Tab-separated table of C-alpha atoms and ligand atoms in Angstrom:
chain	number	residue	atom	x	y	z
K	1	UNK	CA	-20.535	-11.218	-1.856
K	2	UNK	CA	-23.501	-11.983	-4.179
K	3	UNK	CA	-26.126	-10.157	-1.834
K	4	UNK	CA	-27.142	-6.749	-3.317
K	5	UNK	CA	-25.518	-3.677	-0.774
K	6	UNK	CA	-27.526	-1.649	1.561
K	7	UNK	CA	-25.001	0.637	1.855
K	8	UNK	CA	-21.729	1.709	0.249
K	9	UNK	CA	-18.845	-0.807	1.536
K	10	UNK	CA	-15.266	-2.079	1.490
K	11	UNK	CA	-15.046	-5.518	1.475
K	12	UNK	CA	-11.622	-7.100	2.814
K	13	UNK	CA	-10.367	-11.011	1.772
K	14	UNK	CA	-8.291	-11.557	4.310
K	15	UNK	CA	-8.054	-14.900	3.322
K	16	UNK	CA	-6.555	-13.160	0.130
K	17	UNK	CA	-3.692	-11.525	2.038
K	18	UNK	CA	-3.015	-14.271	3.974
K	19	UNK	CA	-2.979	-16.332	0.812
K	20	UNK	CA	-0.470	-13.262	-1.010
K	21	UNK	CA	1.359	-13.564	2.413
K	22	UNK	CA	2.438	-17.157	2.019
K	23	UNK	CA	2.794	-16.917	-2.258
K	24	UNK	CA	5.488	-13.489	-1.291
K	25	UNK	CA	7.362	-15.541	1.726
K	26	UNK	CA	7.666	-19.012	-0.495
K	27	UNK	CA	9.000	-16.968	-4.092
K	28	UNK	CA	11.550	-14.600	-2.093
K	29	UNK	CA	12.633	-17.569	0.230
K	30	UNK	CA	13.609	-14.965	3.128
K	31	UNK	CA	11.710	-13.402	6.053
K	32	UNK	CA	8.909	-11.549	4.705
K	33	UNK	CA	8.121	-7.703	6.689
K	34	UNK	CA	4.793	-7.248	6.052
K	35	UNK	CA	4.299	-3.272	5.191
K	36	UNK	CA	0.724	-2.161	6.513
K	37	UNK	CA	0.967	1.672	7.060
K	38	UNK	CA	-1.576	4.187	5.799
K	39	UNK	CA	-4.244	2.135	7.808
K	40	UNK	CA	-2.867	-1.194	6.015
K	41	UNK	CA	-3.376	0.872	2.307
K	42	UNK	CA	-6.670	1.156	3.233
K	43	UNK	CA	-7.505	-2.253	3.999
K	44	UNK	CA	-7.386	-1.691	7.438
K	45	UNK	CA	-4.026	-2.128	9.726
K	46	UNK	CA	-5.029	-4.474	12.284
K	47	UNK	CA	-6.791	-7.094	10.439
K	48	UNK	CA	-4.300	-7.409	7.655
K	49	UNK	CA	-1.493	-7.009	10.131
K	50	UNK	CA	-3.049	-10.546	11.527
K	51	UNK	CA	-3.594	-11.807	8.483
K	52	UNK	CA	-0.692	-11.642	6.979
K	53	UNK	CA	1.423	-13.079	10.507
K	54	UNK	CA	-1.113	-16.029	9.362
K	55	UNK	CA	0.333	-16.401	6.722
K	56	UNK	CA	3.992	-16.621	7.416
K	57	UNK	CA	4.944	-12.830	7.630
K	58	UNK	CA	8.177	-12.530	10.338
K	59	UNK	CA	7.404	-8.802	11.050
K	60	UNK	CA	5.460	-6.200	10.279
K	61	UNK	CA	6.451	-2.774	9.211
K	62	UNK	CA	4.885	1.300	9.452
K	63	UNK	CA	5.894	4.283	8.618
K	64	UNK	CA	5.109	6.513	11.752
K	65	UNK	CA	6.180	5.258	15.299
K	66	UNK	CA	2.371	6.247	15.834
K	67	UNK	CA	1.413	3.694	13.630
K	68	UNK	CA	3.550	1.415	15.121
K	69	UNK	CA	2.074	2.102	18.805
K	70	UNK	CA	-1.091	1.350	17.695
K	71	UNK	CA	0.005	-1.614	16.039
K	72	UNK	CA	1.192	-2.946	18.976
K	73	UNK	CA	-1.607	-2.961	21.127
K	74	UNK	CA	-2.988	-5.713	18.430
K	75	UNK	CA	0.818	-7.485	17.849
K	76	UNK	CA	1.682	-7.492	21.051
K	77	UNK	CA	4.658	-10.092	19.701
K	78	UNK	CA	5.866	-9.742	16.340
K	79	UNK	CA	8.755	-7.439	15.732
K	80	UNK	CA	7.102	-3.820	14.092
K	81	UNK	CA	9.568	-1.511	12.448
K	82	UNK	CA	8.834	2.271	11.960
K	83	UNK	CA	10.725	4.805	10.196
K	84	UNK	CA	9.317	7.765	9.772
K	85	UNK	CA	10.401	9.738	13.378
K	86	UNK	CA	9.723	13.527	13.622
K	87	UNK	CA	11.272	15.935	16.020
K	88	UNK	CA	7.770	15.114	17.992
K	89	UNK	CA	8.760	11.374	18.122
K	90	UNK	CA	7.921	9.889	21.733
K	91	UNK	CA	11.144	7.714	21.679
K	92	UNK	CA	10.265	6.746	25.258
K	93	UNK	CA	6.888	5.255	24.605
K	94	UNK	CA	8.428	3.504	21.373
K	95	UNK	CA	11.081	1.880	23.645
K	96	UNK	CA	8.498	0.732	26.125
K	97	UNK	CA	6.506	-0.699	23.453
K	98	UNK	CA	9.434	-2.690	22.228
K	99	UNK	CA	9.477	-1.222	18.623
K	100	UNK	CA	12.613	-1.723	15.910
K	101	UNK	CA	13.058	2.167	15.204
K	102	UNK	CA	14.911	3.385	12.349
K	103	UNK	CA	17.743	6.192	12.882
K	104	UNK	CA	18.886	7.637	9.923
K	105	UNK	CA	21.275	10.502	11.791
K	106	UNK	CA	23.647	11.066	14.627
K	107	UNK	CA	21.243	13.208	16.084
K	108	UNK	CA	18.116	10.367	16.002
K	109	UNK	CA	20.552	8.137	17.887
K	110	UNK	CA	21.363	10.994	20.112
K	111	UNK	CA	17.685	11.381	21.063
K	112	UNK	CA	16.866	7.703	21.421
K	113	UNK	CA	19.727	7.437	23.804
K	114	UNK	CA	18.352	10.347	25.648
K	115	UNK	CA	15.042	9.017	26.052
K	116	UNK	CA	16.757	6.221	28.418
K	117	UNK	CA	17.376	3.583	25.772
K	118	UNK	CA	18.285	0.554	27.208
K	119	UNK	CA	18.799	-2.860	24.915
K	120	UNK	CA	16.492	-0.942	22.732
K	121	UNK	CA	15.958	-2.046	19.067
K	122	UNK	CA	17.682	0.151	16.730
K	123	UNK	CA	17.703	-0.281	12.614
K	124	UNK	CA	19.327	2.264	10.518
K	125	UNK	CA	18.537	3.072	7.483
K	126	UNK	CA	21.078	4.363	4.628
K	127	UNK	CA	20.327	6.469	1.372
K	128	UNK	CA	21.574	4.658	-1.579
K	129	UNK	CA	20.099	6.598	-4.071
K	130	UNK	CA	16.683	7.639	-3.782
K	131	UNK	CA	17.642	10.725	-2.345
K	132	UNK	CA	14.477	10.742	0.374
K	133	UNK	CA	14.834	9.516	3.754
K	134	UNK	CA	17.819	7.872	5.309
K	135	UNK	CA	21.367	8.731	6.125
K	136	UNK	CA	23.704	9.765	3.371
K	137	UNK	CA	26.821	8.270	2.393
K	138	UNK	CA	28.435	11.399	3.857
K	139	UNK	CA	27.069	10.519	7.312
K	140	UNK	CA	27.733	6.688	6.857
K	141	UNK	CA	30.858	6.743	8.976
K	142	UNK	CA	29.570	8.633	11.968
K	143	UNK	CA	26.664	6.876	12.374
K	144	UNK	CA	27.854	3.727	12.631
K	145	UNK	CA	30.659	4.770	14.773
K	146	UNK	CA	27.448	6.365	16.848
K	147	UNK	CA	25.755	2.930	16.288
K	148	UNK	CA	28.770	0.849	17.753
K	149	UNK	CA	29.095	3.245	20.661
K	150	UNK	CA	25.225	3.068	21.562
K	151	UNK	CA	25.861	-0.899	21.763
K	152	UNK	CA	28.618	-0.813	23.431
K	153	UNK	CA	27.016	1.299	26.425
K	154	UNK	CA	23.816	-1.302	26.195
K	155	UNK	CA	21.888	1.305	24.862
K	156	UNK	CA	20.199	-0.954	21.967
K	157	UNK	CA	21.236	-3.209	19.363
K	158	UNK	CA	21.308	-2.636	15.897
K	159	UNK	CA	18.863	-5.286	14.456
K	160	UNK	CA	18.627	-4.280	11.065
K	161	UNK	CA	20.292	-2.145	7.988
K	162	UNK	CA	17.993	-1.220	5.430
K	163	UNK	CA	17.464	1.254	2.103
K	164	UNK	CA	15.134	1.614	-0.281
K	165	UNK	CA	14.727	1.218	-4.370
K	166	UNK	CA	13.736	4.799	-6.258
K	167	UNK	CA	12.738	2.574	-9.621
K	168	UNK	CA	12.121	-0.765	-8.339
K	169	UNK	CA	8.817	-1.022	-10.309
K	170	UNK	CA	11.506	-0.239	-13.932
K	171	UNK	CA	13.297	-3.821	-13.776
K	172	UNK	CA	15.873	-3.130	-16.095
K	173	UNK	CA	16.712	0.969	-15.076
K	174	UNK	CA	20.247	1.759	-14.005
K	175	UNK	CA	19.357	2.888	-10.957
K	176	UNK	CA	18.505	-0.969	-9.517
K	177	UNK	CA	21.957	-2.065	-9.993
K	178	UNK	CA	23.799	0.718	-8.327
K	179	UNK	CA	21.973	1.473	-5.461
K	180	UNK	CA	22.577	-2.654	-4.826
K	181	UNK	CA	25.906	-2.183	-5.367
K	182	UNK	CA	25.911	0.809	-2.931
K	183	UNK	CA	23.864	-0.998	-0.410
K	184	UNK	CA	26.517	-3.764	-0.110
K	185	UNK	CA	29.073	-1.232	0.170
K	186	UNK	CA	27.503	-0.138	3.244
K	187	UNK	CA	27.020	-3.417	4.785
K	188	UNK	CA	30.770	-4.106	4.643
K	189	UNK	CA	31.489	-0.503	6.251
K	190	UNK	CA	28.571	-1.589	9.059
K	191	UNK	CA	30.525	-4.808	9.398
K	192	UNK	CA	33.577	-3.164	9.131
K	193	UNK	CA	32.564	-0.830	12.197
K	194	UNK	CA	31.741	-3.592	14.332
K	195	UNK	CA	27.933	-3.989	13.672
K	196	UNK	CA	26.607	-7.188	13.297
K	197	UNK	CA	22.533	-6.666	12.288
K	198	UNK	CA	19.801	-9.534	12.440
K	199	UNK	CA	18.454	-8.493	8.779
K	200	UNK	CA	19.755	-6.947	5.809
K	201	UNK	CA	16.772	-5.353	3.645
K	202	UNK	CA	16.058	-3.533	0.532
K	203	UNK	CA	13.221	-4.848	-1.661
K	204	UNK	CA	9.611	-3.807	-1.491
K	205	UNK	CA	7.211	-5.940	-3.469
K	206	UNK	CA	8.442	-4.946	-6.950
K	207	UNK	CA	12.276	-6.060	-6.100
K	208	UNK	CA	10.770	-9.047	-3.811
K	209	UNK	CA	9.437	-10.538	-6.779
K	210	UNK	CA	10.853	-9.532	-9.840
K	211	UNK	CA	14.949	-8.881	-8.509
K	212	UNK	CA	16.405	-12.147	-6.385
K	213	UNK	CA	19.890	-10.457	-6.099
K	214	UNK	CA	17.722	-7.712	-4.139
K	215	UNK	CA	16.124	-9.890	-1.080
K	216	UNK	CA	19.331	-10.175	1.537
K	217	UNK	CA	17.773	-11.284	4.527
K	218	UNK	CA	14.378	-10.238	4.157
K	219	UNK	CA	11.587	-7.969	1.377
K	220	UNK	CA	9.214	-5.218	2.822
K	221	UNK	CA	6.207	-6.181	0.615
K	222	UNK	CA	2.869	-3.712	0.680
K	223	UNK	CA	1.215	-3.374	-2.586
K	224	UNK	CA	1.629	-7.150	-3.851
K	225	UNK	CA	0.187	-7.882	0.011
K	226	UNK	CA	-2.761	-6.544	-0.756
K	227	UNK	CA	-2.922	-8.655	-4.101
K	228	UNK	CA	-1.799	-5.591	-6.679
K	229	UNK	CA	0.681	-5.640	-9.204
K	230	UNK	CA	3.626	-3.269	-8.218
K	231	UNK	CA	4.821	-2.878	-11.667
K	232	UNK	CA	2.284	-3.480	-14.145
K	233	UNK	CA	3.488	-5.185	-17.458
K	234	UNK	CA	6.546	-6.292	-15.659
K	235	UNK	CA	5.791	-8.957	-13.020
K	236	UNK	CA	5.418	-12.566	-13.866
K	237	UNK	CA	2.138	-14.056	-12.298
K	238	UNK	CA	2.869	-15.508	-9.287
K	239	UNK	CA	-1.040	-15.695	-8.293
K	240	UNK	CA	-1.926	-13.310	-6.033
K	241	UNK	CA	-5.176	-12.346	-5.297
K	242	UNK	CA	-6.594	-8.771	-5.005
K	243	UNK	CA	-8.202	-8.098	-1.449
K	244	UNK	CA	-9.895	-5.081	-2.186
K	245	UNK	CA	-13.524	-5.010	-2.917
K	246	UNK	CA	-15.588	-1.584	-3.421
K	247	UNK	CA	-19.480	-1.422	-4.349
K	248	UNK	CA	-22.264	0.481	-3.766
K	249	UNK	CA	-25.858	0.038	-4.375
K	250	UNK	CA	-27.490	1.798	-7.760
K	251	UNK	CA	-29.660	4.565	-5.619
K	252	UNK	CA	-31.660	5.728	-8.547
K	253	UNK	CA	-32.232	4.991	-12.307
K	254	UNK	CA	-33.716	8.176	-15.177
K	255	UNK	CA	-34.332	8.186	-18.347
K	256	UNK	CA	-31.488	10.607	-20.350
K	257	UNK	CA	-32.541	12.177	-23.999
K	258	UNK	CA	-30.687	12.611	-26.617
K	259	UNK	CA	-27.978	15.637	-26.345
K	260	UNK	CA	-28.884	15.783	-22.329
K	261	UNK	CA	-25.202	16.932	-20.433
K	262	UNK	CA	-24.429	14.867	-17.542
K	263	UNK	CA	-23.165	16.126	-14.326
K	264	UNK	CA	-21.453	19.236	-13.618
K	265	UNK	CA	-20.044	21.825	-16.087
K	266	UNK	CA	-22.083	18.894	-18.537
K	267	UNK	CA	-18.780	17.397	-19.816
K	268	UNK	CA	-20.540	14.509	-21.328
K	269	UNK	CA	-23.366	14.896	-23.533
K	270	UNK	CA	-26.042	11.978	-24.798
K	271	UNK	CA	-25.541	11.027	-28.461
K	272	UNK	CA	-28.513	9.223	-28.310
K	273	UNK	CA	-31.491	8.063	-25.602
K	274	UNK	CA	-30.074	6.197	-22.761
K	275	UNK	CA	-30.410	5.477	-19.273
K	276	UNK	CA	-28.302	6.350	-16.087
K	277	UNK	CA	-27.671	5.287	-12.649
K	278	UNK	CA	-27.139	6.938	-9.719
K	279	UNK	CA	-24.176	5.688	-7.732
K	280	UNK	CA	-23.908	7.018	-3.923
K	281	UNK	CA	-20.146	7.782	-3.720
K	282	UNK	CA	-18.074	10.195	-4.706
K	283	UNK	CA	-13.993	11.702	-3.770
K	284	UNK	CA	-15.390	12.517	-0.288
K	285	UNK	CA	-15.098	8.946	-0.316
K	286	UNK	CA	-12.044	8.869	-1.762
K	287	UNK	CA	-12.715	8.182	-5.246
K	288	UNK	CA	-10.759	10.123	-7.626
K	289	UNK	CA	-12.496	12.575	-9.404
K	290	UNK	CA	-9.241	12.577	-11.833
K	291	UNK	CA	-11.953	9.093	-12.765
K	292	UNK	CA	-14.679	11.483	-14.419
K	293	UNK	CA	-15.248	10.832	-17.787
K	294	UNK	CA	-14.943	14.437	-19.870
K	295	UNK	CA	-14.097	14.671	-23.615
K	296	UNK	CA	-10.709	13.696	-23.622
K	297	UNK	CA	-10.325	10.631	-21.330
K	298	UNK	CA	-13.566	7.901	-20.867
K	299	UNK	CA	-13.182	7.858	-16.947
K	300	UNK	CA	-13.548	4.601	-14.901
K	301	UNK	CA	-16.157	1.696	-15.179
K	302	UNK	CA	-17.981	0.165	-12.904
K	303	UNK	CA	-20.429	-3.527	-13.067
K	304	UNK	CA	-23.833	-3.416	-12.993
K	305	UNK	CA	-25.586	-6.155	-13.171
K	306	UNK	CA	-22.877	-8.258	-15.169
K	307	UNK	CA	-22.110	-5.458	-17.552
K	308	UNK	CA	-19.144	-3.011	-17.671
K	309	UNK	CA	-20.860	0.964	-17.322
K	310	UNK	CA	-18.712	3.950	-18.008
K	311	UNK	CA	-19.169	6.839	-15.845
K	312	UNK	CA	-20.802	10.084	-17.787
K	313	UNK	CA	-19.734	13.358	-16.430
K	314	UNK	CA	-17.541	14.593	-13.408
K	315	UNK	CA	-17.193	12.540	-9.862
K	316	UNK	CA	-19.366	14.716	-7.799
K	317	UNK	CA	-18.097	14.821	-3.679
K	318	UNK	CA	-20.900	12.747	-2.596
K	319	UNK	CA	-21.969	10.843	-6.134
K	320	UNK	CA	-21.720	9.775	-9.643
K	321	UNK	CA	-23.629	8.693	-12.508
K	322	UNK	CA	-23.023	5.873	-15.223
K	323	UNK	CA	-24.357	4.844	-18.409
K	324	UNK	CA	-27.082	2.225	-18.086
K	325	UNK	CA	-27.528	1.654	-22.163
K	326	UNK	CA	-30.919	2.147	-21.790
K	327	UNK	CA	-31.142	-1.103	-18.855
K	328	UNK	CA	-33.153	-0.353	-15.540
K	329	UNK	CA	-32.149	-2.397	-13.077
K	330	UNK	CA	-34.115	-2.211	-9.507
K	331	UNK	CA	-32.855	0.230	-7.227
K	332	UNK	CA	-30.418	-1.574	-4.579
K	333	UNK	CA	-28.914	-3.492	-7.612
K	334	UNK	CA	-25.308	-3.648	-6.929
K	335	UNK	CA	-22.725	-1.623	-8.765
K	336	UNK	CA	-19.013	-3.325	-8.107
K	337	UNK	CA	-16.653	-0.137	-8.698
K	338	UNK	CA	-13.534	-2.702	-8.646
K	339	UNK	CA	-12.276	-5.901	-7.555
K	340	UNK	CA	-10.300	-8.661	-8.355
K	341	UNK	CA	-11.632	-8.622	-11.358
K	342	UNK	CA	-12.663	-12.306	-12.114
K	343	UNK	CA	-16.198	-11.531	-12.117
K	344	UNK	CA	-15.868	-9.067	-14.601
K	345	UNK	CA	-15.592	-6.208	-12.323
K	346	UNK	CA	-12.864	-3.770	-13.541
K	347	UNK	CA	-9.737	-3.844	-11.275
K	348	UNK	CA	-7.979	-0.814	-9.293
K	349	UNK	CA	-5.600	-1.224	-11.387
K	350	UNK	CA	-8.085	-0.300	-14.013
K	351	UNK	CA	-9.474	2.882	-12.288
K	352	UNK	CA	-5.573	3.975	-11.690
K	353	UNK	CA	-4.938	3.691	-15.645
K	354	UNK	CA	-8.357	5.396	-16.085
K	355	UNK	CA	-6.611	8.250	-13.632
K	356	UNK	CA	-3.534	8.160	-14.622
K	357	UNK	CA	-2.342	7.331	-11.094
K	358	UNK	CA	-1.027	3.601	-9.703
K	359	UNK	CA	-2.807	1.229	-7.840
K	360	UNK	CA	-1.665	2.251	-4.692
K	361	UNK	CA	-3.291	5.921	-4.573
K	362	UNK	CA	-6.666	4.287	-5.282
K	363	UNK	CA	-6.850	1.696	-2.556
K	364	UNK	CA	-5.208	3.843	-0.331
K	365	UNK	CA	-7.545	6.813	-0.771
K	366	UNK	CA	-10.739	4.540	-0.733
K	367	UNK	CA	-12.813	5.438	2.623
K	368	UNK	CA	-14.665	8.544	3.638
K	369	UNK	CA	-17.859	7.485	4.920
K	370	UNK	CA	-18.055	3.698	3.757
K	371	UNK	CA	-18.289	0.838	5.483
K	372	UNK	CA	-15.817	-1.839	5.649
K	373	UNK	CA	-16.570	-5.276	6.282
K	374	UNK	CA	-14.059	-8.423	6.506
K	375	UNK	CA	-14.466	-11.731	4.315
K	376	UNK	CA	-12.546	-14.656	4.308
K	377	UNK	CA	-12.740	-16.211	1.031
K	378	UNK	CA	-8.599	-16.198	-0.093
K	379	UNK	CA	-7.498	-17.723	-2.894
K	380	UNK	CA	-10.063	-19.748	-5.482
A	401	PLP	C1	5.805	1.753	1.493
A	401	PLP	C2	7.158	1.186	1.632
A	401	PLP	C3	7.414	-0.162	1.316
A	401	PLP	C4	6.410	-1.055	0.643
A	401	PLP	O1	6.438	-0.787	-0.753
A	401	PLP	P1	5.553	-1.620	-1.773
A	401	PLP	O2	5.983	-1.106	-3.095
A	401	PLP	O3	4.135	-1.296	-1.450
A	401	PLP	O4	5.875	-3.050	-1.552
A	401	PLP	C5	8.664	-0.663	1.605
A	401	PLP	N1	9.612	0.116	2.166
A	401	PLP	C6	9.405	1.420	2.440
A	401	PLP	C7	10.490	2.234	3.021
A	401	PLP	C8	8.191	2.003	2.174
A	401	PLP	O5	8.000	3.308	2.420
């Protein structure tokens, strides 16, 4: 990673999710479901789908059965759950692949039994308390009768009862505790119906690692995967590693006088002479262009050539510029937008306070017409 860039790339430690894998599975000391949707949050699905099955993950988990079906054609053996099902759903191809879908409705069970179900792997998934997807406490009673039914008839088998935390990433909000308490409550009415699931789940990676009344049977864990914090200032270090590297080479270096405006609509203006650099990238590439620095907020930083360098101006579509302090480093010189930060390099963590946005959005957004190429370097 010390070679200069010819081009603008991702760079991927698998050896770093592999490594966050193994950290996740040994702290929550239950199954871990390795969440890789949104093209593995931008890291790439398929290779950090492997990587983290390296490194002790039990199953992987999507949120579109599309997702899933590509998945599978890489896993052709670990369990993959899915969860987000449309009206357009192709049950049928999601039973032939072998996939753990999630009903959260009568009616979902209704169409998965219509598409021919048979000893199909069913997980439902109950509301208890964010309000988004999954079946309301209303509906608890009829779907698992529906669930029972659909068993009894060989239809599938319900492997799994799930929800999901609204403020998982608030450790000490109100909302933690009840929806808990109302996820138990629906395991005993499950049990109480006849159901008997493999796995009992609730916590992604902020409730994996910072709430050990959460983790049942098994924690979803995406963000901390990929080596970010899921709730900054909260979680203890438990040493994972960031996977996510972005930099792009410096494609052009000018000399900026004093009271010169920078980029469009010339938000930022030179107090005095300096010099700035040209940096090939820009939100058609998926970097925010809430990151611009304008009078009010100082934008994002990037490294250049072991020195932090604020970016002057807007974030253009295809490119941005950043102060130099009057250095003039050879084109090609490497500019590291973020990393894991032990180099100096600013984290995306970093650019998402600069944004005002979470980690999440910026590795997930990161792509447009780089490059992304696979290390192995894990944990050092
Ligand atoms: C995305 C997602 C996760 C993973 O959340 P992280 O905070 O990234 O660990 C877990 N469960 C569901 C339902 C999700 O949508």
């Amino acid at each position: 990673m010390t070679t200069s860039p010819g081009s603008p790339e991702i760079i991927v430690d698998l050896g770093a999710v592999r490594a966050n894998a193994r950290l996740l599975a040994a702290h929550a000391g239950v199954d871990l479901i390795a969440v890789v949707k949104a093209d593995g949050y931008g890291h790439g699905m398929a290779r950090v789908a492997r990587a983290a099955v390296e490194g002790g993950a039990a199953w992987l988990a999507v949120a579109t059965p599309e997702e899933a079906l590509e998945l599978r054609r890489t896993e052709p053996d670990v369990p993959i759950l899915c969860w987000l099902t449309t009206p357009e759903t192709d049950y049928a191809a999601c039973l032939a692949a072998d996939l753990d879908i999630t009903a959260y409705s009568v009616a979902e069970l209704d169409a998965i039994a219509g598409a021919g179900a048979r000893g199909a792997r069913v997980q439902l998934k109950v509301d208890t308390g964010l309000n988004r997807g999954g079946a309301p406490r209303a509906a608890w009673d009829a779907v698992f009768a529906r669930a029972r039914a659909g068993e009894d008839d060989g239809a599938w088998r319900i492997t799994g009862i799930w929800s999901h935390f609204a403020c998982s990433d608030e450790p000490d909000h109100p909302a933690n505790d009840a929806q808990e308490k109302v996820f138990t409550e629906a395991l005993d009415l499950a049990r109480a119906a006849g159901l008997r699931p493999d796995i009992a789940h609730l916590a992604n990676s902020a409730a994996a690692i910072l709430r050990p009344s959460a983790r049942f049977d098994a924690v979803r864990c995406g963000i901390a995967l990929y080596g970010l914090d899921p709730a900054p200032g909260e979680t203890p270090a438990i040493g994972l590693r960031p996977a996510m590297t972005v930099r792009a080479p410096v494609v052009m270096v000018k000399d900026v006088a004093p009271g010169a405006g920078v980029s469009y609509g010339h938000l930022w203006t030179a107090d005095g002479p300096t010099t700035v650099g040209l940096v090939p990238l820009g939100y058609g590439d998926g970097i925010p262009r809430h990151a611009s620095a304008d009078p009010v907020r100082p934008g994002a930083e990037v490294l250049v050539e072991g020195r932090r360098r604020p970016i002057r101006g807007r974030i253009c579509m295809d490119q941005f510029v950043v102060d130099l302090f009057g250095d003039r480093p050879e084109v090609g010189t490497g500019a590291v937008l973020f990393g894991p930060g032990d180099r100096g390099e600013p984290t995306a963590q970093d650019w998402a306070e600069a944004c005002g946005t979470i980690n999440y959005e910026i590795v997930t957004r990161i792509g447009g017409r780089m490059s992304r190429t696979y290390v192995d370097e894990g944990a050092r």
